[in-house]
Coordinates of C-alpha atoms in Angstrom, one line a residue:
M1 CA 7.3 26.4 14.7
S2 CA 4.4 26.2 12.2
T3 CA 5.2 24.6 8.9
C4 CA 3.7 25.1 5.5
A5 CA 1.8 21.9 5.8
T6 CA 0.2 22.8 9.0
A7 CA -0.8 26.3 7.7
S8 CA -2.4 24.6 4.7
R9 CA -4.2 22.0 6.7
D10 CA -5.4 24.6 9.1
L11 CA -6.8 26.6 6.3
A12 CA -8.4 23.4 4.7
E13 CA -6.8 24.2 1.3
P14 CA -8.6 22.3 -1.3
L15 CA -6.3 19.7 -3.3
A16 CA -8.0 19.2 -6.6
G17 CA -6.0 20.6 -9.5
T18 CA -2.6 20.9 -7.8
A19 CA -0.8 17.7 -9.3
A20 CA 2.5 17.8 -11.0
T21 CA 2.0 17.6 -14.9
A22 CA 3.6 14.8 -16.6
R23 CA 2.1 12.5 -19.4
T24 CA 5.0 10.1 -18.8
W25 CA 7.1 9.4 -15.6
L26 CA 10.8 8.3 -15.8
L27 CA 11.9 7.1 -12.4
L28 CA 15.5 6.2 -11.7
E29 CA 16.6 4.4 -8.7
Q30 CA 19.3 6.3 -6.9
P31 CA 20.2 5.4 -3.4
G32 CA 21.8 7.7 -0.9
P33 CA 21.2 11.3 0.2
W34 CA 19.4 13.8 -2.3
G35 CA 20.0 17.5 -2.6
A36 CA 17.3 20.0 -3.5
K37 CA 17.8 19.5 -7.2
A38 CA 18.4 15.8 -6.9
L39 CA 19.2 15.0 -10.6
T40 CA 22.5 17.1 -10.1
S41 CA 22.9 16.8 -6.4
S42 CA 22.9 13.2 -5.5
H43 CA 25.3 10.3 -6.1
L44 CA 24.0 10.1 -9.6
D45 CA 26.6 11.5 -12.0
P46 CA 25.5 15.2 -12.3
E47 CA 26.5 15.1 -15.9
I48 CA 23.9 12.2 -16.6
G49 CA 21.4 14.2 -14.4
R50 CA 21.8 17.3 -16.6
A51 CA 21.5 15.3 -19.7
L52 CA 18.4 13.6 -18.6
E53 CA 16.8 17.1 -17.6
T54 CA 17.7 18.5 -21.1
A55 CA 16.4 15.4 -22.9
A56 CA 13.0 15.6 -21.2
Q57 CA 12.4 19.3 -21.8
G58 CA 9.2 19.9 -23.8
T59 CA 8.5 16.1 -24.2
G60 CA 5.8 15.6 -21.5
V61 CA 8.2 13.4 -19.6
R62 CA 9.3 14.1 -16.0
V63 CA 12.3 12.6 -14.6
A64 CA 12.6 11.8 -10.8
L65 CA 15.0 9.8 -8.7
I66 CA 13.5 7.1 -6.5
R67 CA 14.8 4.9 -3.4
R68 CA 13.4 2.3 -1.1
P69 CA 12.4 3.7 2.2
G70 CA 14.6 3.3 5.1
R71 CA 18.1 4.7 6.1
H72 CA 20.1 6.1 3.3
A73 CA 23.8 5.9 4.1
D74 CA 26.1 8.4 2.4
C75 CA 28.1 5.9 0.5
H76 CA 29.2 5.7 -3.2
A77 CA 29.0 1.8 -3.6
P78 CA 28.0 1.0 -7.1
A79 CA 24.6 -0.5 -7.6
R80 CA 22.2 -1.7 -10.3
H81 CA 19.4 0.7 -10.7
Q82 CA 15.7 -0.1 -11.0
V83 CA 13.9 2.0 -13.5
Y84 CA 10.3 2.6 -14.3
V85 CA 8.6 4.4 -17.0
G86 CA 4.9 5.0 -16.9
H87 CA 2.4 6.7 -19.2
T88 CA -0.6 8.2 -17.5
V89 CA -3.2 9.3 -20.2
P90 CA -6.3 7.3 -19.4
G91 CA -7.1 4.6 -21.9
R92 CA -3.4 4.3 -22.9
T93 CA -1.8 3.8 -19.4
W94 CA 1.2 1.5 -19.1
L95 CA 4.0 0.9 -16.8
R96 CA 7.3 -0.8 -17.5
G97 CA 10.4 -1.6 -15.6
A98 CA 13.9 -2.5 -16.2
V99 CA 17.1 -2.8 -14.1
L100 CA 20.3 -1.1 -15.5
D101 CA 23.9 -1.3 -14.6
D102 CA 24.5 2.4 -16.0
P103 CA 21.9 5.0 -16.0
R104 CA 23.7 6.4 -19.1
E105 CA 21.6 4.0 -21.0
L106 CA 18.6 6.1 -20.6
L107 CA 20.0 8.8 -22.7
D108 CA 19.4 6.4 -25.6
L109 CA 15.7 6.7 -25.2
D110 CA 13.4 8.6 -27.5
F111 CA 11.9 11.0 -25.0
A112 CA 9.4 12.6 -27.5
A113 CA 8.1 9.2 -28.1
L114 CA 7.7 8.4 -24.5
G115 CA 5.9 11.6 -23.8
A116 CA 3.5 10.6 -26.7
G117 CA 2.8 7.3 -25.1
D118 CA 5.3 5.1 -27.2
H119 CA 7.5 2.9 -24.9
G120 CA 9.6 1.6 -27.8
G121 CA 9.9 -1.8 -26.2
F122 CA 11.8 -0.4 -23.0
G123 CA 12.0 -3.1 -20.3
T124 CA 9.1 -5.3 -19.5
P125 CA 5.4 -4.7 -18.4
H126 CA 5.1 -4.1 -14.6
T127 CA 2.6 -6.7 -13.3
D128 CA 3.5 -6.5 -9.6
A129 CA 2.0 -4.2 -6.9
P130 CA 1.1 -0.6 -8.0
L131 CA 3.8 2.0 -7.3
A132 CA 3.2 4.2 -4.3
L133 CA 5.7 7.0 -4.7
V134 CA 6.0 9.4 -1.5
C135 CA 7.8 12.6 -1.8
T136 CA 10.5 12.6 1.1
N137 CA 13.1 15.2 -0.1
G138 CA 13.8 17.2 2.9
K139 CA 16.2 19.2 1.0
R140 CA 13.5 20.9 -1.0
D141 CA 11.1 21.3 2.0
R142 CA 11.3 19.9 5.5
C143 CA 7.6 18.9 5.5
C144 CA 8.4 16.2 2.8
A145 CA 10.9 14.7 5.2
L146 CA 9.0 15.2 8.5
L147 CA 5.7 13.8 7.0
G148 CA 6.7 11.9 4.0
R149 CA 9.4 9.6 5.4
P150 CA 7.2 8.1 8.2
L151 CA 4.4 7.3 5.6
A152 CA 6.8 5.7 3.2
A153 CA 8.3 3.6 6.0
A154 CA 4.8 2.6 7.3
L155 CA 3.7 1.4 3.8
T156 CA 6.8 -0.7 3.8
D157 CA 6.2 -2.0 7.2
S158 CA 2.7 -3.0 6.1
G159 CA 3.9 -5.1 3.3
E160 CA 3.3 -2.7 0.4
Q161 CA 5.8 -4.0 -2.1
G162 CA 5.4 -1.0 -4.4
A163 CA 6.3 1.7 -1.8
W164 CA 9.2 4.0 -2.9
E165 CA 10.4 7.4 -1.8
I166 CA 10.5 10.1 -4.7
T167 CA 12.5 13.3 -5.0
H168 CA 9.7 15.8 -6.0
L169 CA 6.1 15.9 -6.7
G170 CA 5.5 19.6 -6.0
G171 CA 3.0 21.2 -3.5
H172 CA 5.2 21.0 -0.3
R173 CA 2.3 22.4 1.7
F174 CA 0.1 19.4 1.0
S175 CA 2.7 16.9 2.5
P176 CA 2.7 14.1 2.7
T177 CA 2.2 13.8 -1.0
L178 CA 1.9 10.7 -3.2
L179 CA 1.9 9.6 -6.8
V180 CA 0.3 6.3 -7.7
L181 CA 1.4 4.5 -10.9
P182 CA 0.3 3.1 -13.4
Y183 CA -2.8 5.6 -13.4
G184 CA -0.9 8.7 -12.4
Y185 CA -3.1 10.0 -9.8
A186 CA -1.6 12.3 -7.2
Y187 CA -2.8 12.6 -3.6
G188 CA -2.0 15.1 -0.7
R189 CA -2.2 15.0 3.2
T190 CA -2.2 11.3 2.8
E191 CA -2.2 8.8 5.7
T192 CA -1.3 5.0 5.7
A193 CA -5.0 3.9 5.9
A194 CA -5.9 6.0 3.2
V195 CA -3.0 5.0 1.0
K196 CA -4.0 1.3 1.5
E197 CA -7.5 2.1 0.3
I198 CA -6.1 4.0 -2.8
L199 CA -3.9 1.2 -3.7
D200 CA -6.6 -1.5 -3.2
G201 CA -8.7 0.7 -5.7
V202 CA -5.8 0.8 -8.1
R203 CA -5.7 -3.0 -8.0
A204 CA -9.4 -3.0 -9.0
G205 CA -9.0 -0.2 -11.7
R206 CA -10.6 2.4 -9.5
V207 CA -9.8 6.0 -8.4
R208 CA -10.3 7.2 -4.9
T209 CA -11.3 10.9 -5.3
E210 CA -11.0 11.8 -1.7
G211 CA -7.6 13.6 -1.1
C212 CA -6.9 13.5 -4.9
R213 CA -4.9 16.3 -6.4
G214 CA -5.6 15.2 -10.0
N215 CA -4.2 13.0 -12.9
S216 CA -0.7 14.1 -13.9
A217 CA -1.7 13.7 -17.5
W218 CA -3.7 16.9 -17.6
E219 CA -2.8 20.5 -17.0
R220 CA -4.3 22.2 -13.9
P221 CA -7.7 23.1 -15.3
G222 CA -8.1 19.7 -16.8
Q223 CA -7.2 18.0 -13.5
A224 CA -9.9 20.1 -11.7
A225 CA -12.4 19.4 -14.3
E226 CA -11.9 15.6 -14.4
L227 CA -12.3 15.4 -10.8
A228 CA -15.4 17.6 -10.8
V229 CA -17.0 15.3 -13.2
R230 CA -16.1 12.2 -11.0
T231 CA -17.6 13.8 -8.0
A232 CA -20.7 15.0 -9.8
T233 CA -21.4 11.5 -11.3
G234 CA -19.7 9.1 -9.0
E235 CA -17.6 7.5 -11.8
D236 CA -14.6 5.8 -10.3
A237 CA -13.2 3.8 -13.2
A238 CA -9.6 4.8 -13.7
D239 CA -9.6 4.6 -17.5
A240 CA -13.2 6.1 -18.0
L241 CA -12.6 9.9 -18.5
R242 CA -10.3 11.9 -20.6
V243 CA -9.7 15.6 -21.1
V244 CA -10.3 16.1 -24.8
A245 CA -10.5 19.9 -25.0
T246 CA -9.4 23.0 -23.1
A247 CA -10.3 26.5 -24.3
S248 CA -9.6 29.8 -22.7
T249 CA -12.5 31.9 -22.0
D250 CA -12.9 35.7 -22.1
G251 CA -13.0 37.6 -18.8
T252 CA -11.3 39.7 -16.4
A253 CA -9.6 36.6 -14.6
P254 CA -8.2 33.6 -16.5
G255 CA -10.8 30.9 -17.2
W256 CA -11.4 27.8 -19.3
E257 CA -14.0 25.7 -20.8
V258 CA -12.9 22.0 -20.4
T259 CA -14.5 19.0 -22.2
V260 CA -14.3 15.7 -20.4
A261 CA -15.3 12.7 -22.3
H262 CA -16.3 9.3 -21.1
A263 CA -15.3 6.0 -22.8
D264 CA -18.9 5.3 -23.4
G265 CA -19.3 8.5 -25.5
R266 CA -20.7 10.8 -22.8
R267 CA -19.4 14.4 -22.5
W268 CA -19.4 17.2 -20.1
N269 CA -18.4 20.8 -20.4
V270 CA -16.7 22.1 -17.3
A271 CA -16.2 25.8 -16.6
V272 CA -13.1 26.5 -14.6
A273 CA -12.0 29.8 -13.2
Q274 CA -8.6 30.8 -11.7
G275 CA -8.9 32.4 -8.4
A276 CA -6.4 33.5 -5.5
S277 CA -6.2 31.6 -2.3
L278 CA -6.9 33.8 0.7
P279 CA -5.8 34.6 3.3
P280 CA -2.1 34.4 2.2
R281 CA -0.1 31.4 3.3
P282 CA 3.6 30.1 2.8
E283 CA 3.8 27.8 -0.4
S284 CA 6.8 26.2 1.3
C285 CA 8.5 26.3 4.6
G286 CA 10.6 29.7 5.0
A287 CA 8.9 31.2 2.0
A288 CA 7.0 34.6 2.1
L289 CA 3.3 34.6 2.5
A290 CA 1.5 34.4 -0.9
S291 CA -1.8 33.9 -2.5
P292 CA -1.2 30.9 -4.9
A293 CA -3.6 30.5 -7.8
R294 CA -6.3 28.0 -7.6
M295 CA -8.8 26.4 -10.0
D296 CA -12.5 26.9 -9.1
V297 CA -14.9 24.6 -10.9
V298 CA -17.9 26.8 -11.6
A299 CA -20.3 24.4 -13.4
V300 CA -20.4 21.0 -14.8
R301 CA -22.9 20.4 -17.7
A302 CA -23.5 17.1 -19.4
V303 CA -23.9 17.4 -23.0
P304 CA -25.5 14.3 -24.4
D305 CA -25.4 14.0 -28.3
G306 CA -24.2 17.6 -28.5
A307 CA -27.4 19.0 -26.7
D308 CA -27.2 20.8 -23.5
G309 CA -27.9 18.5 -20.6
P310 CA -28.5 19.0 -16.7
T311 CA -25.9 21.2 -14.8
Y312 CA -24.8 19.5 -11.6
E313 CA -24.5 21.2 -8.3
I314 CA -20.8 21.6 -7.5
P315 CA -19.8 20.6 -4.0
A316 CA -17.4 23.0 -2.1
T317 CA -14.9 20.2 -2.1
V318 CA -14.5 20.4 -5.8
T319 CA -13.0 23.9 -5.7
S320 CA -9.4 23.4 -6.2
E321 CA -6.1 25.0 -4.8

């Protein structure tokens, strides 16, 4: 039986502009099985899960559960919980960790401040291996389990100390999906060798654009625009580019003019249009066929010192689903 990931791969759907949006990630270790809505359907107290969801709403913080790869016995044994909080806005990225006896302590955090990039002294800086977070929640979509779990296990077997399973990254049809912290770039259709290259790049402060869905700090038009600038210019420094403005444009279909700025002062105006993916395909296993929206990068124009600069040719790989 065909899966949503198989259909997506066969249709060669582009990946750019499909990452989940979150300026800050709050990751709570919760061993054992996960349900489709893991915060309220796991061995985490559902009251705490609902309270975390409520606290995060509208703050730019996304809460997810994580666990180490491997077998997940259905037991209720109490355990201490590893927690990570990471802010992903380039130039201001940070990743901090703590171990808690009671996840209820997280409800004391200032979620609005976390979303704005202020960690408030939570935990200590994470200076170990970058986090490789692989979506494996088969209760949301079977592709995440069938494709994600083997990847997470292979990363662990290869010695990657930062490998974790995560409950949800969106885009089931792009499985196996991956989020890398501290920089917050997401990837799709990832294989073990590619992830090793991605993580080696992170250790050097670099971004691997092949297979990249975008930086979670930006909305979808900004994700596509930033990756388009990286593709056009060859810039791979993780903290080099920021989306500084996104304005809607007039037209029969939604569109945006996105301004991407370099840390050295250079700027680019990127025209992004919303299109529909054809032919129709399932967005998740068992779902009806649909034509999901995609982000099409139309032009990338360098604007040095406020004057119109050269327009770069946009490779087909920059068109984003």
